[in-house]
Protein backbone atom coordinates (compact mmCIF):
# COMPACT_ATOMS: atom_id res chain seq x y z
CA MET A 1 75.72 107.70 54.18
CA VAL A 2 74.55 111.33 53.90
CA CYS A 3 70.92 110.15 53.76
CA LEU A 4 71.39 108.20 57.00
CA VAL A 5 72.89 111.28 58.65
CA ASN A 6 70.14 113.58 57.40
CA LYS A 7 67.50 111.12 58.53
CA GLU A 8 68.74 111.44 62.10
CA ARG A 9 68.99 115.22 61.86
CA THR A 10 65.49 115.80 60.39
CA LYS A 11 63.88 113.59 63.03
CA ARG A 12 65.16 116.08 65.59
CA GLY A 13 64.19 119.18 63.64
CA LEU A 14 67.70 119.96 62.37
CA SER A 15 68.49 121.06 58.83
CA PRO A 16 69.89 118.35 56.51
CA LEU A 17 73.53 118.48 55.44
CA GLY A 18 74.62 119.13 51.88
CA LEU A 19 77.23 117.05 50.10
CA ASN A 20 80.62 118.68 49.55
CA ASP A 21 83.21 117.23 47.19
CA LEU A 22 86.15 118.71 49.15
CA LEU A 23 85.02 117.12 52.40
CA THR A 24 84.39 113.85 50.54
CA ALA A 25 87.96 113.94 49.20
CA ALA A 26 89.34 114.60 52.72
CA ALA A 27 87.29 111.66 54.07
CA GLN A 28 88.49 109.34 51.30
CA GLY A 29 92.11 110.24 51.88
CA HIS A 30 91.82 109.57 55.61
CA SER A 31 90.00 106.23 55.08
CA ASN A 32 92.74 105.15 52.65
CA ASP A 33 95.39 106.12 55.18
CA GLN A 34 93.68 104.19 57.99
CA ALA A 35 93.23 101.08 55.83
CA ARG A 36 96.82 101.19 54.66
CA TYR A 37 98.26 101.29 58.19
CA ARG A 38 95.45 99.26 59.79
CA ARG A 39 94.82 101.82 62.49
CA MET A 40 91.75 103.84 63.40
CA SER A 41 92.60 107.33 64.57
CA HIS A 42 91.71 110.98 64.10
CA SER A 43 95.41 111.61 63.52
CA GLY A 44 96.78 110.68 60.11
CA SER A 45 99.92 108.63 59.65
CA ASP A 46 101.71 111.95 59.10
CA GLY A 47 100.19 113.43 62.29
CA SER A 48 97.59 115.50 60.43
CA THR A 49 94.34 116.63 62.08
CA PRO A 50 90.84 116.82 60.51
CA GLY A 51 91.27 120.58 60.04
CA GLN A 52 94.63 120.14 58.31
CA ARG A 53 93.20 117.53 55.96
CA ALA A 54 90.35 119.94 55.09
CA ASP A 55 92.95 122.67 54.44
CA ARG A 56 94.80 120.39 52.01
CA GLN A 57 91.61 120.13 49.99
CA LYS A 58 91.31 123.94 50.16
CA TYR A 59 88.00 123.75 51.99
CA PRO A 60 87.36 127.23 53.54
CA TRP A 61 85.98 125.97 56.83
CA VAL A 62 84.97 127.85 59.95
CA ALA A 63 84.00 124.65 61.74
CA VAL A 64 85.03 121.07 61.08
CA GLY A 65 84.46 117.69 62.72
CA GLU A 66 85.13 114.00 62.07
CA ASN A 67 83.81 110.52 62.87
CA VAL A 68 85.82 107.35 62.20
CA ALA A 69 85.10 103.64 62.64
CA TYR A 70 86.16 100.26 61.28
CA GLY A 71 85.01 96.66 61.08
CA TYR A 72 81.25 97.19 60.62
CA ASP A 73 79.55 95.27 57.80
CA ASP A 74 77.64 98.22 56.32
CA GLU A 75 76.77 101.88 56.74
CA GLU A 76 73.58 101.16 58.69
CA GLN A 77 75.54 99.27 61.37
CA VAL A 78 78.20 101.91 61.71
CA MET A 79 75.52 104.63 61.97
CA VAL A 80 73.84 102.72 64.81
CA ALA A 81 77.20 102.53 66.58
CA TRP A 82 77.87 106.24 66.11
CA MET A 83 74.39 107.21 67.33
CA ASN A 84 75.02 105.16 70.51
CA SER A 85 78.28 107.01 71.14
CA GLN A 86 77.91 110.45 72.72
CA GLY A 87 80.80 112.16 70.94
CA HIS A 88 79.95 110.79 67.49
CA LYS A 89 76.27 111.55 67.97
CA GLU A 90 77.09 115.17 68.83
CA ASN A 91 78.96 115.54 65.53
CA ILE A 92 76.04 114.09 63.54
CA LEU A 93 73.49 116.33 65.26
CA ASN A 94 75.60 119.46 65.58
CA PRO A 95 73.55 122.42 64.21
CA LYS A 96 76.65 124.45 63.27
CA TYR A 97 77.56 122.01 60.47
CA PHE A 98 76.01 122.53 57.03
CA GLU A 99 78.10 120.26 54.76
CA PHE A 100 79.21 116.68 54.78
CA GLY A 101 81.51 114.16 53.08
CA SER A 102 82.09 110.46 53.77
CA ALA A 103 84.15 107.54 52.45
CA VAL A 104 85.13 103.94 53.13
CA SER A 105 88.30 102.03 52.29
CA TYR A 106 89.17 98.34 52.74
CA ASN A 107 92.14 96.31 53.90
CA LYS A 108 91.60 92.54 53.56
CA ASP A 109 87.82 92.93 53.72
CA VAL A 110 88.03 95.17 56.81
CA PRO A 111 86.24 98.49 56.13
CA TYR A 112 87.54 101.80 57.50
CA TYR A 113 84.88 104.54 57.59
CA SER A 114 85.33 108.32 57.74
CA GLN A 115 82.76 111.12 58.07
CA GLU A 116 83.79 114.75 57.63
CA PHE A 117 81.52 117.57 58.85
CA GLY A 118 82.11 121.20 57.96
CA SER A 119 80.74 124.68 57.62
CA THR A 120 81.81 127.70 55.64
CA GLY A 121 79.46 129.93 57.60
CA LYS A 122 76.41 129.61 55.36
CA PRO A 123 73.93 126.80 54.56
CA SER A 124 74.64 124.42 51.69
CA LYS A 125 72.56 124.39 48.52
CA ASN A 126 73.62 120.87 47.53
CA ILE A 127 71.07 118.94 49.64
CA PRO A 128 70.63 115.37 48.29
CA LYS A 129 67.16 113.97 47.66
CA CYS A 130 66.54 111.24 50.23
CA GLY A 131 62.89 110.15 50.37
CA ASP A 132 63.49 107.87 53.37
CA TYR A 133 63.68 110.87 55.69
CA ASP A 134 60.68 112.71 54.29
CA GLU A 135 58.71 113.81 57.33
CA GLY A 136 55.42 113.61 55.39
CA ASN A 137 55.79 109.88 54.74
CA GLU A 138 53.80 107.95 57.38
CA ASP A 139 55.56 104.71 56.59
CA ASN A 140 58.88 106.42 57.14
CA LYS A 141 57.70 107.77 60.47
CA GLU A 142 56.90 104.24 61.58
CA ASP A 143 60.30 103.10 60.38
CA ASN A 144 61.91 105.89 62.37
CA LYS A 145 60.04 104.78 65.47
CA GLU A 146 61.21 101.23 64.90
CA ASP A 147 64.78 102.47 64.49
CA ASP A 148 64.46 104.43 67.72
CA ARG A 149 63.17 101.36 69.52
CA ARG A 150 66.08 99.30 68.24
CA ARG A 151 68.55 101.93 69.37
CA GLU A 152 66.87 102.14 72.76
CA ASN A 153 66.98 98.36 73.12
CA LYS A 154 70.62 98.31 72.13
CA GLY A 155 71.31 101.14 74.53
CA SER A 156 69.49 99.23 77.27
CA ARG A 157 71.55 96.13 76.55
CA ARG A 158 74.75 98.14 76.70
CA GLU A 159 73.63 99.75 79.96
CA ALA A 160 72.87 96.32 81.38
CA GLU A 161 76.25 95.06 80.25
CA ARG A 162 77.90 98.12 81.82
CA LYS A 163 76.09 97.49 85.10
CA ARG A 164 77.08 93.82 85.03
CA ALA A 165 80.70 94.84 84.43
CA GLU A 166 80.55 97.26 87.36
CA GLN A 167 79.01 94.59 89.59
CA GLU A 168 81.68 92.10 88.56
CA LYS A 169 84.38 94.67 89.26
CA LYS A 170 82.85 95.40 92.65
CA ARG A 171 82.60 91.67 93.41
CA LYS A 172 86.25 91.13 92.53
CA ALA A 173 87.27 94.08 94.71
CA GLU A 174 85.26 92.68 97.63
CA GLU A 175 86.77 89.23 97.06
CA GLU A 176 90.29 90.68 97.07
CA ALA A 177 89.52 92.65 100.24
CA ARG A 178 88.12 89.51 101.89
CA LYS A 179 91.18 87.47 100.94
CA LYS A 180 93.47 90.21 102.20
CA ALA A 181 91.59 90.36 105.52
CA GLU A 182 91.76 86.55 105.85
CA GLU A 183 95.49 86.59 105.13
CA GLU A 184 96.07 89.29 107.75
CA ALA A 185 93.97 87.37 110.29
CA ARG A 186 95.91 84.16 109.54
CA LYS A 187 99.26 85.90 110.00
CA LYS A 188 98.04 87.48 113.22
CA ALA A 189 96.86 84.10 114.52
CA GLU A 190 100.19 82.48 113.61
CA GLU A 191 102.07 85.27 115.36
CA GLU A 192 99.89 84.87 118.46
CA ALA A 193 100.43 81.10 118.42
CA ARG A 194 104.21 81.57 118.18
CA ARG A 195 104.12 84.08 121.02
CA LYS A 196 102.12 81.73 123.27
CA ALA A 197 104.39 78.80 122.38
CA GLU A 198 107.48 80.82 123.26
CA GLU A 199 105.88 81.98 126.49
CA GLY A 200 105.04 78.35 127.34
CA ARG A 201 108.62 77.29 126.63
CA ARG A 202 109.93 80.07 128.89
CA ARG A 203 107.60 78.99 131.71
CA TRP A 204 108.63 75.36 131.25
CA ARG A 205 112.34 76.23 131.31
CA LYS A 206 111.71 78.22 134.50
CA VAL A 207 109.99 75.22 136.09
CA ILE A 208 112.83 72.91 135.02
CA ARG A 209 115.44 75.28 136.43
CA LYS A 210 113.48 75.53 139.65
CA LYS A 211 113.24 71.75 139.95
CA THR A 212 116.92 71.40 139.16
CA ASP A 213 118.16 74.19 141.42
CA GLU A 214 115.90 73.40 144.37
CA PRO A 215 117.75 70.20 145.47
CA LYS A 216 121.06 72.03 145.20
CA LYS A 217 119.79 74.88 147.35
CA LYS A 218 118.39 72.41 149.88
CA GLU A 219 121.70 70.57 149.97
CA GLU A 220 123.63 73.80 150.45
CA GLU A 221 121.19 74.93 153.14
CA SER A 222 121.53 71.54 154.84
CA LYS A 223 125.32 71.81 154.87
CA LYS A 224 125.10 75.33 156.21
CA ASN A 225 122.76 74.23 158.99
CA GLU A 226 125.02 71.27 159.72
CA LYS A 227 127.98 73.56 160.17
CA SER A 228 126.19 76.06 162.33
CA LYS A 229 124.24 73.77 164.65
CA TYR A 230 127.28 73.00 166.81
CA VAL A 231 128.13 76.53 167.78
CA LYS A 232 124.94 78.49 167.28
CA LYS A 233 123.92 78.26 170.97
CA ASP A 234 127.37 78.44 172.51
CA PRO A 235 127.75 81.96 174.00
CA ARG A 236 131.52 81.61 174.03
CA TRP A 237 131.73 81.88 170.27
CA GLY A 238 129.96 85.18 169.79
CA ASN A 239 128.05 86.05 166.62
CA ASP A 240 130.60 84.79 164.09
CA GLY A 241 129.85 81.14 164.81
CA GLY A 242 133.43 80.18 165.74
CA SER A 243 135.15 81.03 162.48
CA ASP A 244 138.07 82.55 164.31
CA SER A 245 140.52 79.79 165.30
CA THR A 246 142.18 82.03 167.89
CA ARG A 247 139.13 81.60 170.11
CA THR A 248 138.99 77.82 169.92
CA PRO A 249 138.06 76.54 173.41
CA GLN A 250 140.34 74.21 175.26
CA GLY A 251 139.63 70.55 174.63
CA LYS A 252 140.89 67.54 172.80
CA LEU A 253 141.00 66.45 169.17
CA HIS A 254 138.58 63.65 168.50
CA LYS A 255 139.82 60.63 166.60
CA GLU A 256 137.36 61.26 163.73
CA CYS A 257 139.03 64.67 163.25
CA LYS A 258 136.43 66.53 165.31
CA PHE A 259 137.32 68.81 168.15
CA VAL A 260 135.47 68.22 171.41
CA ASP A 261 135.82 70.83 174.12
CA GLU A 262 135.63 70.36 177.87
CA ALA A 263 131.89 70.96 177.93
CA GLY A 264 131.26 68.22 175.37
CA TYR A 265 130.61 70.39 172.33
CA THR A 266 131.77 68.84 169.06
CA PHE A 267 133.11 71.07 166.29
CA PRO A 268 133.81 69.94 162.68
CA LEU A 269 137.27 70.67 161.32
CA ASP A 270 135.77 73.23 158.92
CA TYR A 271 135.70 75.69 161.78
CA PHE A 272 139.43 75.62 162.33
CA GLU A 273 142.37 76.39 160.13
CA LYS A 274 143.79 73.25 158.61
CA LYS A 275 147.34 74.06 159.53
CA ASP A 276 146.50 74.29 163.22
CA ILE A 277 144.62 71.01 163.19
CA LYS A 278 147.44 69.22 161.37
CA LYS A 279 149.86 70.29 164.09
CA LYS A 280 147.69 68.37 166.46
CA GLY A 281 147.95 65.28 164.32
CA CYS A 282 144.72 65.19 162.32
CA SER A 283 145.39 64.33 158.65
CA SER A 284 142.05 65.46 157.32
């Protein structure tokens, strides 16, 4: 693992990390803890932090960092994943770190990886010999280029996947907005239809009432005209139309219960008080 880390560092002109047994012990303890509880976290099951785990190993650190991962088949795969993650990559390429320790632990064939980075304030003297990151090796340079191309391709694929996810999210948002607008338009149309239907019913009821009330009004008007036509032009009755029985002209009571005066005017019994007419012998 340290050779893979140093390979990435030397390609970028950074000093390689030296192995440290205390950091390796801290990494092994954290990997064991993760595997035991089947959880990947920078916090231990007891709530410990990377710095606290380094303190337990009595590592005199001035700077400390940690990378964790699980489920990858080998160290090469997990390194590719870390180098494509900004935070993990910053730990691997951080120039303030001089020492390194790593470990892996398993739970039912599932690996849990830990990398511990640290510095005591001075460079390490325990630099491992790793020929595969020798800058003078032309074959290794070509391999490094190939590795870079693979990482770039993987990064491009991830970027494409991210863009597709964003487009899908945008499409779903637009679809939801469209459905919401259609639902609002449908409700508005239904409300408008109900309003027009109610307005039509009100107009129809008005027409029905008019058709029903009109004959009654005509009948009442006809009766009123029938009553008034006998006395309207008779100056002897004044403006009240002969409603006052005290001014009934002299005449005789017709046999059909109509009063006919000396001038030949005929008056219905409605214009006289019943009691007065009955005295004269009319039963109606």
